[in-house]
């Protein structure tokens, strides 16, 4: 019996046919509905005098386990646009990849660098279409011909723009630092320090954020993606490679025994090489 | 922050909100607060823009789910722009309100967004229309909406007079917003006001600390 989806390819995208029925059923039983796995995160962004600074921690968690200690949460979108992603790791990764591919095609077709507001509109339209089923909270930052921009797009498709933003499970900790330290037209070093301090607050106060801090500086001149910008003070000294050189273990005795083989049966098969 | 509140009627970011619009002699004032919240507890933005320009002299205020409201106003802007290109004339305020009504009524199961539309056109001058959650369309000289509006029905009924002057109307709108923001926890921030007349559009922003204070503040 062939697989059912060989004969009839399933329709692309999410299927909302049972959404209304499921919503009704949710209240009726006390049954556990499977919840999507969240990956805790602290991400932040600040607009400064010459551009935008984005920052993120590098911990990806799967319930209480740290699944990845050095995951990259600052995603490339375009040469002048980068995006930090919080929420479900797979969703942020794939959404930003999809956006990046589409913008690359746009750049090739139009001969122009994409504008940040275009990236934001595409993301908003996509996330709104999926009604929050794609768990991606994104902070987009970039520099284009109209200036320096920083936007946040929520999982349901709401957009907000501010000179400083934080998202993720550690956002309240980071926001405290940003609210206190932000001033318009900061210099580059002050801006980097502010973002570092904001992510650090998230790392220290949120269990689901941690390990190293990555920073990405975007200016008209180009991008500086510093990974890691600050290494975790709790980094252990274990080696990750355990390869031992020849001679590490001393050889005490050596005995060589040749194995005698007898030919039992021999068949010759002609190969047609014409 | 992804606290998808179990209880809240709006999923995701809500505009909370107090919105209003009032006609005066020669124009219309439309205004809102600037707070966006999640789950009725967390203020996700203190400076969100809820007064959106859908055409040169037509503005809309949004209430309800921020994502839904932004999506609807985007679609409305597009439809109005296309409509005015086809007609080769600026759209009427009723046309803008109708576009919003169609979107809200036809998608009433999925959407949680309400709007107040106000503007000026050559045919009927200054007008205000309200399109609440289900997609009804009603034209009124003054209207209020959003969760904060419940606290100012009395004030608006008592203090609104038709054919006020521009300054009186601005003061009326500022007072109304200040009173609502003072009592409603999901309304706050700054008061965004837009004055639309035949000659053009003027934005007035009143920061929180410059809002009028009342007896027990």
Coordinates of C-alpha atoms in Angstrom, one line a residue:
Chain A
X1 CA 0.0 0.0 0.0
X2 CA 1.6 3.3 -1.1
X3 CA 1.9 6.1 1.4
X4 CA -1.2 8.2 1.4
X5 CA 0.6 11.4 0.5
X6 CA 2.2 9.8 -2.6
X7 CA -1.1 9.6 -4.4
X8 CA -2.4 12.9 -3.1
X9 CA 0.1 15.6 -2.1
X10 CA -1.0 17.5 1.0
X11 CA -1.8 21.1 0.6
X12 CA 1.0 23.5 1.5
X13 CA 0.8 25.7 4.6
X14 CA -1.2 25.4 7.8
X15 CA -4.6 23.8 7.9
X16 CA -7.1 25.9 9.9
X17 CA -10.1 23.6 9.2
X18 CA -10.4 22.4 12.8
X19 CA -9.4 25.6 14.4
X20 CA -12.9 26.6 15.4
X21 CA -13.8 23.1 16.6
X22 CA -10.5 22.9 18.7
X23 CA -11.2 26.2 20.3
X24 CA -14.6 24.9 21.4
X25 CA -13.1 21.6 22.7
X26 CA -10.4 23.3 24.6
X27 CA -12.6 24.3 27.5
X28 CA -14.6 21.0 27.6
X29 CA -12.0 18.4 28.7
X30 CA -9.1 18.9 31.1
X31 CA -6.9 17.2 28.5
X32 CA -3.5 18.5 27.9
X33 CA -3.1 20.2 24.6
X34 CA 0.5 19.9 23.4
X35 CA 2.2 23.3 23.9
X36 CA 4.9 24.5 21.4
X37 CA 8.3 24.5 23.0
X38 CA 9.5 28.0 23.8
X39 CA 13.2 28.9 23.8
X40 CA 13.9 31.6 26.3
X41 CA 15.8 34.5 25.0
X42 CA 16.9 38.1 25.6
X43 CA 17.2 40.2 22.5
X44 CA 17.6 44.0 22.3
X45 CA 18.2 46.8 19.8
X46 CA 19.2 50.4 20.0
X47 CA 19.3 53.2 17.4
X48 CA 22.4 55.3 17.8
X49 CA 23.9 58.3 16.0
X50 CA 25.4 56.4 13.0
X51 CA 23.2 53.3 12.9
X52 CA 21.7 50.5 14.8
X53 CA 23.1 48.1 17.4
X54 CA 21.4 44.7 17.9
X55 CA 22.2 42.3 20.7
X56 CA 21.2 38.8 21.8
X57 CA 22.2 36.0 24.2
X58 CA 23.2 32.6 22.9
X59 CA 21.2 30.1 24.9
X60 CA 18.6 27.8 23.3
X61 CA 16.6 25.8 25.8
X62 CA 14.4 22.8 25.6
X63 CA 12.4 22.9 28.9
X64 CA 15.1 22.8 31.5
X65 CA 17.9 21.6 29.3
X66 CA 20.2 24.0 27.5
X67 CA 20.0 22.6 24.0
X68 CA 22.6 24.9 22.4
X69 CA 25.1 27.1 24.3
X70 CA 26.2 29.0 21.3
X71 CA 23.2 29.5 19.1
X72 CA 23.0 32.4 16.8
X73 CA 20.0 34.6 17.3
X74 CA 21.0 37.5 15.1
X75 CA 20.0 36.5 11.6
X76 CA 21.2 38.0 8.3
X77 CA 18.3 39.4 6.2
X78 CA 20.1 41.7 3.8
X79 CA 23.5 43.4 3.6
X80 CA 22.0 46.3 5.5
X81 CA 19.4 44.6 7.6
X82 CA 19.7 42.1 10.4
X83 CA 17.0 40.5 12.6
X84 CA 17.0 39.2 16.2
X85 CA 14.6 36.4 16.8
X86 CA 12.8 35.3 20.1
X87 CA 10.2 32.6 20.5
X88 CA 10.1 29.2 18.9
X89 CA 13.7 28.7 17.5
X90 CA 12.5 26.9 14.3
X91 CA 10.0 29.6 13.5
X92 CA 12.4 32.5 13.9
X93 CA 15.1 30.7 11.9
X94 CA 12.8 29.8 9.0
X95 CA 10.9 33.0 8.9
X96 CA 14.0 35.1 8.7
X97 CA 15.5 32.7 6.1
X98 CA 12.4 33.0 4.0
X99 CA 12.4 36.8 4.3
X100 CA 16.1 36.9 3.4
X101 CA 15.5 34.8 0.3
X102 CA 12.6 36.9 -0.9
X103 CA 14.6 40.2 -0.4
X104 CA 17.5 38.8 -2.3
X105 CA 15.3 38.0 -5.2
X106 CA 13.8 41.5 -4.9
X107 CA 17.3 43.1 -4.9
X108 CA 18.3 41.2 -8.0
X109 CA 15.2 42.1 -9.8
X110 CA 15.0 45.8 -8.9
X111 CA 18.7 46.5 -8.6
X112 CA 18.2 48.2 -5.2
X113 CA 19.0 47.4 -1.6
X114 CA 15.8 46.6 0.3
X115 CA 14.5 49.1 2.8
X116 CA 13.9 48.1 6.4
X117 CA 10.3 49.1 6.2
X118 CA 9.8 46.7 3.3
X119 CA 11.2 43.8 5.4
X120 CA 8.9 44.8 8.2
X121 CA 5.8 44.8 5.9
X122 CA 6.6 41.4 4.5
X123 CA 7.0 39.9 8.0
X124 CA 3.9 41.6 9.3
X125 CA 1.8 40.2 6.4
X126 CA 3.2 36.7 6.8
X127 CA 2.8 36.5 10.6
X128 CA -0.7 38.0 10.5
X129 CA -1.8 35.5 7.9
X130 CA -0.8 32.7 10.3
X131 CA -2.7 34.2 13.2
X132 CA 0.0 33.7 15.8
X133 CA 0.6 30.0 14.9
X134 CA 4.2 31.0 14.0
X135 CA 5.7 31.8 17.3
X136 CA 8.3 34.4 16.2
X137 CA 8.9 37.7 18.0
X138 CA 11.4 39.6 16.0
X139 CA 13.5 42.8 16.3
X140 CA 14.5 44.1 12.9
X141 CA 17.2 46.7 12.6
X142 CA 18.9 48.2 9.6
X143 CA 20.3 51.2 7.8
X144 CA 19.0 52.3 4.4
X145 CA 18.7 55.5 2.3
X146 CA 15.9 56.8 4.6
X147 CA 17.9 56.5 7.8
X148 CA 18.5 54.1 10.7
X149 CA 15.5 52.0 11.7
X150 CA 14.5 49.6 14.4
X151 CA 11.2 47.7 14.4
X152 CA 9.6 44.9 16.4
X153 CA 7.1 42.4 14.9
X154 CA 5.0 40.3 17.3
X155 CA 3.8 36.7 16.6
X156 CA 0.3 37.9 15.8
X157 CA 1.6 40.5 13.3
X158 CA 1.6 43.7 15.3
X159 CA 4.4 46.2 14.4
X160 CA 6.0 48.8 16.6
X161 CA 8.9 51.1 16.1
X162 CA 11.0 52.6 18.9
X163 CA 14.6 53.8 19.2
X164 CA 15.2 51.0 21.7
X165 CA 13.5 47.6 22.0
X166 CA 13.8 44.3 23.9
X167 CA 11.9 41.0 23.3
X168 CA 12.0 37.5 24.6
X169 CA 11.6 36.0 28.1
X170 CA 14.3 38.3 29.5
X171 CA 12.8 41.5 27.9
X172 CA 11.7 43.1 31.2
X173 CA 15.1 42.9 32.7
X174 CA 16.7 44.3 29.5
X175 CA 14.1 47.0 29.2
X176 CA 14.9 48.3 32.6
X177 CA 18.5 48.9 31.5
X178 CA 17.4 50.4 28.2
X179 CA 14.9 52.8 29.8
X180 CA 17.5 54.0 32.2
X181 CA 20.4 54.3 29.8
X182 CA 19.0 55.3 26.5
X183 CA 19.6 58.8 25.1
X184 CA 19.1 60.0 21.5
X185 CA 22.2 60.1 19.3
X186 CA 24.4 57.9 21.4
X187 CA 28.0 57.3 20.3
X188 CA 29.0 53.8 19.1
X189 CA 30.8 52.7 22.2
X190 CA 28.1 53.9 24.5
X191 CA 25.4 52.2 22.4
X192 CA 27.3 48.9 22.3
X193 CA 27.8 49.1 26.1
X194 CA 24.1 49.8 26.6
X195 CA 23.0 46.8 24.5
X196 CA 25.6 44.6 26.2
X197 CA 24.3 45.7 29.6
X198 CA 20.7 45.1 28.6
X199 CA 21.4 41.6 27.4
X200 CA 23.6 40.9 30.5
X201 CA 20.6 41.9 32.7
X202 CA 18.5 39.3 30.8
X203 CA 21.3 36.7 31.1
X204 CA 21.6 37.3 34.9
X205 CA 17.9 37.5 35.8
X206 CA 16.2 35.1 33.3
X207 CA 16.9 31.4 33.6
X208 CA 16.1 30.8 30.0
X209 CA 18.7 33.3 28.8
X210 CA 22.4 32.9 29.2
X211 CA 25.8 31.9 28.0
X212 CA 27.5 34.4 25.7
X213 CA 26.3 37.8 24.3
X214 CA 26.4 38.5 20.5
X215 CA 26.4 42.1 19.2
X216 CA 25.7 43.3 15.6
X217 CA 26.5 46.9 14.6
X218 CA 24.9 48.2 11.4
X219 CA 26.0 51.5 9.9
X220 CA 26.1 53.0 6.4
X221 CA 29.7 51.7 6.0
X222 CA 28.8 48.1 6.7
X223 CA 28.0 45.5 9.3
X224 CA 30.1 44.3 12.3
X225 CA 28.7 41.0 13.6
X226 CA 30.7 40.3 16.8
X227 CA 30.1 36.8 17.9
X228 CA 30.7 36.5 20.8
X229 CA 31.0 40.1 22.2
X230 CA 31.1 39.0 25.7
X231 CA 31.9 35.4 26.8
X232 CA 30.1 33.9 29.7
X233 CA 32.0 34.0 33.0
X234 CA 30.8 30.5 33.7
X235 CA 32.3 28.9 30.6
X236 CA 33.9 25.6 31.5
X237 CA 37.4 24.5 30.6
X238 CA 36.5 21.1 29.1
X239 CA 38.0 20.3 25.8
X240 CA 35.5 19.3 23.2
X241 CA 37.9 17.1 21.2
X242 CA 39.2 14.0 22.9
X243 CA 41.6 12.7 20.3
X244 CA 44.8 11.1 21.7
X245 CA 48.0 11.1 19.7
X246 CA 49.7 7.8 18.7
X247 CA 51.9 6.5 21.5
X248 CA 49.7 7.9 24.4
X249 CA 49.0 4.3 25.6
X250 CA 52.2 2.3 26.0
X251 CA 52.4 -1.0 24.2
X252 CA 53.5 -3.9 26.5
X253 CA 53.6 -6.9 24.1
X254 CA 52.9 -7.4 20.4
X255 CA 52.0 -10.7 18.7
X256 CA 51.4 -11.1 15.0
X257 CA 49.5 -14.2 13.7
X258 CA 49.0 -14.4 10.0
X259 CA 45.6 -15.8 9.1
X260 CA 45.7 -18.7 6.5
X261 CA 42.9 -18.6 4.0
X262 CA 42.0 -21.5 1.7
X263 CA 40.3 -21.1 -1.7
X264 CA 37.1 -23.1 -1.4
X265 CA 35.2 -22.1 -4.6
X266 CA 36.1 -20.0 -7.6
X267 CA 33.6 -18.6 -10.2
X268 CA 34.4 -16.3 -13.1
X269 CA 31.8 -14.0 -14.4
X270 CA 32.3 -12.0 -17.6
X271 CA 31.6 -8.4 -17.4
X272 CA 30.2 -6.8 -20.6
X273 CA 32.1 -3.6 -21.1
X274 CA 31.1 -3.0 -24.6
Chain B
X1 CA 7.4 38.7 25.6
X2 CA 4.9 36.0 24.8
X3 CA 2.4 36.0 27.6
X4 CA -0.6 34.9 25.6
X5 CA -3.1 35.6 28.3
X6 CA -5.7 33.0 28.8
X7 CA -8.3 35.4 30.0
X8 CA -8.0 38.4 27.8
X9 CA -10.4 38.8 25.0
X10 CA -7.7 40.0 22.6
X11 CA -4.9 37.6 21.7
X12 CA -1.4 39.2 21.4
X13 CA -1.0 42.9 21.8
X14 CA -4.1 44.9 22.5
X15 CA -4.5 48.6 22.0
X16 CA -6.5 48.9 25.3
X17 CA -7.5 52.3 24.4
X18 CA -9.5 55.4 24.4
X19 CA -10.4 56.9 21.1
X20 CA -12.7 59.7 20.1
X21 CA -13.7 62.1 17.4
X22 CA -15.8 65.3 17.4
X23 CA -16.9 67.7 14.8
X24 CA -16.6 71.4 15.3
X25 CA -17.4 74.5 13.2
X26 CA -15.4 73.9 10.1
X27 CA -13.6 70.7 10.9
X28 CA -13.2 67.6 13.0
X29 CA -10.8 66.6 15.9
X30 CA -9.8 62.9 16.1
X31 CA -7.7 61.6 19.0
X32 CA -6.4 58.7 21.0
X33 CA -4.1 57.7 23.8
X34 CA -0.8 55.8 23.1
X35 CA -0.7 52.7 25.2
X36 CA -0.5 49.1 23.9
X37 CA -0.8 46.3 26.4
X38 CA -0.7 42.5 26.7
X39 CA -3.1 40.6 28.9
X40 CA -4.2 43.8 30.6
X41 CA -1.0 43.8 32.7
X42 CA 2.0 44.6 30.6
X43 CA 2.4 47.8 28.8
X44 CA 4.2 46.7 25.6
X45 CA 4.4 50.2 24.2
X46 CA 3.9 53.7 25.7
X47 CA 4.0 55.5 22.4
X48 CA 2.1 53.4 19.9
X49 CA 0.4 55.3 17.1
X50 CA -3.3 54.6 16.9
X51 CA -4.3 57.5 14.7
X52 CA -3.6 56.4 11.2
X53 CA -3.9 58.5 8.0
X54 CA -5.8 56.6 5.4
X55 CA -5.9 59.5 2.9
X56 CA -4.9 63.1 2.7
X57 CA -7.8 64.4 4.8
X58 CA -9.2 61.2 6.3
X59 CA -7.9 59.6 9.5
X60 CA -8.8 56.5 11.5
X61 CA -8.4 55.6 15.1
X62 CA -8.0 51.9 15.9
X63 CA -9.2 49.9 18.9
X64 CA -8.9 46.2 19.8
X65 CA -6.2 43.8 18.7
X66 CA -3.2 45.7 17.4
X67 CA -2.3 43.1 14.8
X68 CA -5.9 43.0 13.4
X69 CA -6.3 46.8 13.4
X70 CA -3.0 47.3 11.7
X71 CA -3.8 44.7 9.1
X72 CA -7.2 46.2 8.4
X73 CA -6.0 49.8 8.1
X74 CA -3.3 48.7 5.7
X75 CA -5.9 47.0 3.5
X76 CA -8.2 50.1 3.9
X77 CA -5.4 52.4 2.8
X78 CA -4.8 50.4 -0.3
X79 CA -8.4 50.2 -1.2
X80 CA -9.0 53.9 -0.7
X81 CA -5.9 54.8 -2.7
X82 CA -7.0 52.6 -5.5
X83 CA -10.6 54.0 -5.3
X84 CA -9.4 57.6 -5.5
X85 CA -7.1 56.8 -8.5
X86 CA -10.0 55.2 -10.3
X87 CA -12.4 58.1 -9.5
X88 CA -9.8 60.7 -10.1
X89 CA -10.9 62.6 -7.0
X90 CA -10.2 62.4 -3.3
X91 CA -12.4 59.8 -1.6
X92 CA -15.4 60.8 0.6
X93 CA -15.1 60.2 4.3
X94 CA -18.1 57.8 4.1
X95 CA -16.1 55.8 1.5
X96 CA -13.3 55.3 3.9
X97 CA -15.7 54.3 6.7
X98 CA -17.4 51.9 4.2
X99 CA -14.1 50.2 3.3
X100 CA -13.5 49.6 7.0
X101 CA -17.0 48.4 7.5
X102 CA -16.8 45.8 4.7
X103 CA -13.5 44.4 6.1
X104 CA -14.9 44.3 9.6
X105 CA -18.3 42.9 8.8
X106 CA -17.1 40.2 6.3
X107 CA -14.4 39.0 8.6
X108 CA -16.3 39.5 11.9
X109 CA -15.5 35.9 13.1
X110 CA -11.7 36.3 12.8
X111 CA -11.3 40.0 13.6
X112 CA -11.2 41.9 16.9
X113 CA -10.9 45.5 15.8
X114 CA -13.1 48.6 15.9
X115 CA -12.5 52.0 14.3
X116 CA -13.5 55.6 14.3
X117 CA -13.1 57.4 11.0
X118 CA -13.0 61.2 10.7
X119 CA -12.2 63.6 8.0
X120 CA -13.2 66.4 5.7
X121 CA -14.5 66.1 2.1
X122 CA -16.0 68.6 -0.3
X123 CA -19.4 67.0 -0.4
X124 CA -20.4 67.0 3.3
X125 CA -17.6 68.8 5.0
X126 CA -16.4 67.5 8.4
X127 CA -17.8 64.1 9.4
X128 CA -17.3 61.3 11.9
X129 CA -18.2 57.7 11.5
X130 CA -17.8 54.8 13.9
X131 CA -17.3 51.1 12.9
X132 CA -17.4 48.9 16.0
X133 CA -16.5 45.2 16.4
X134 CA -19.4 43.6 14.4
X135 CA -19.1 45.9 11.4
X136 CA -22.0 48.4 11.9
X137 CA -21.5 51.8 10.4
X138 CA -23.0 54.9 12.0
X139 CA -22.4 58.6 11.4
X140 CA -22.4 60.8 14.5
X141 CA -21.3 64.3 15.4
X142 CA -19.2 63.0 18.3
X143 CA -18.2 59.5 19.2
X144 CA -16.0 57.7 21.6
X145 CA -14.6 54.2 21.6
X146 CA -12.3 51.7 23.3
X147 CA -12.2 50.4 26.8
X148 CA -11.5 53.8 28.3
X149 CA -14.6 55.3 26.7
X150 CA -16.9 53.9 29.3
X151 CA -15.5 56.3 31.8
X152 CA -16.2 59.4 29.8
X153 CA -19.7 58.9 28.4
X154 CA -21.1 61.3 31.0
X155 CA -18.5 63.9 30.3
X156 CA -19.0 63.7 26.6
X157 CA -22.8 63.8 26.9
X158 CA -22.6 66.8 29.2
X159 CA -19.8 68.9 27.6
X160 CA -20.1 68.4 23.9
X161 CA -21.9 71.2 22.0
X162 CA -22.3 71.3 18.2
X163 CA -20.5 74.0 16.3
X164 CA -17.8 74.7 18.9
X165 CA -14.7 76.7 17.9
X166 CA -11.5 74.9 17.1
X167 CA -9.9 75.7 20.4
X168 CA -13.0 74.7 22.4
X169 CA -13.2 71.4 20.6
X170 CA -9.5 70.7 21.1
X171 CA -9.8 71.4 24.8
X172 CA -12.9 69.2 25.0
X173 CA -11.1 66.3 23.3
X174 CA -7.9 66.7 25.5
X175 CA -10.0 66.8 28.7
X176 CA -12.0 63.7 27.6
X177 CA -8.8 61.7 26.8
X178 CA -7.2 62.8 30.1
X179 CA -10.2 61.7 32.1
X180 CA -10.4 58.4 30.4
X181 CA -6.6 57.8 30.8
X182 CA -6.9 58.7 34.4
X183 CA -9.4 55.9 35.2
X184 CA -8.7 53.2 32.6
X185 CA -5.5 51.1 33.3
X186 CA -5.1 50.1 29.7
X187 CA -5.2 53.6 28.4
X188 CA -2.3 56.0 28.9
X189 CA 0.8 57.6 27.6
X190 CA 0.4 60.7 25.4
X191 CA -2.7 62.2 23.8
X192 CA -2.5 62.1 20.0
X193 CA -4.9 64.6 18.4
X194 CA -5.3 65.5 14.8
X195 CA -7.4 68.5 13.6
X196 CA -8.7 68.2 10.1
X197 CA -10.2 71.1 8.3
X198 CA -10.8 72.2 4.7
X199 CA -7.3 73.7 4.6
X200 CA -5.4 70.8 5.9
X201 CA -4.3 68.6 8.7
X202 CA -2.6 69.5 12.0
X203 CA -1.1 67.1 14.6
X204 CA -1.2 68.0 18.2
X205 CA 0.6 65.8 20.7
X206 CA 0.0 66.4 24.4
X207 CA 2.6 64.6 26.6
X208 CA 1.4 62.8 29.7
X209 CA 2.7 65.4 32.1
X210 CA 1.1 68.2 30.2
X211 CA -2.4 66.7 30.3
X212 CA -5.0 68.6 32.3
X213 CA -5.2 67.5 35.9
X214 CA -8.5 67.1 37.7
X215 CA -9.5 67.4 41.3
X216 CA -8.1 64.2 42.8
X217 CA -4.8 64.0 40.9

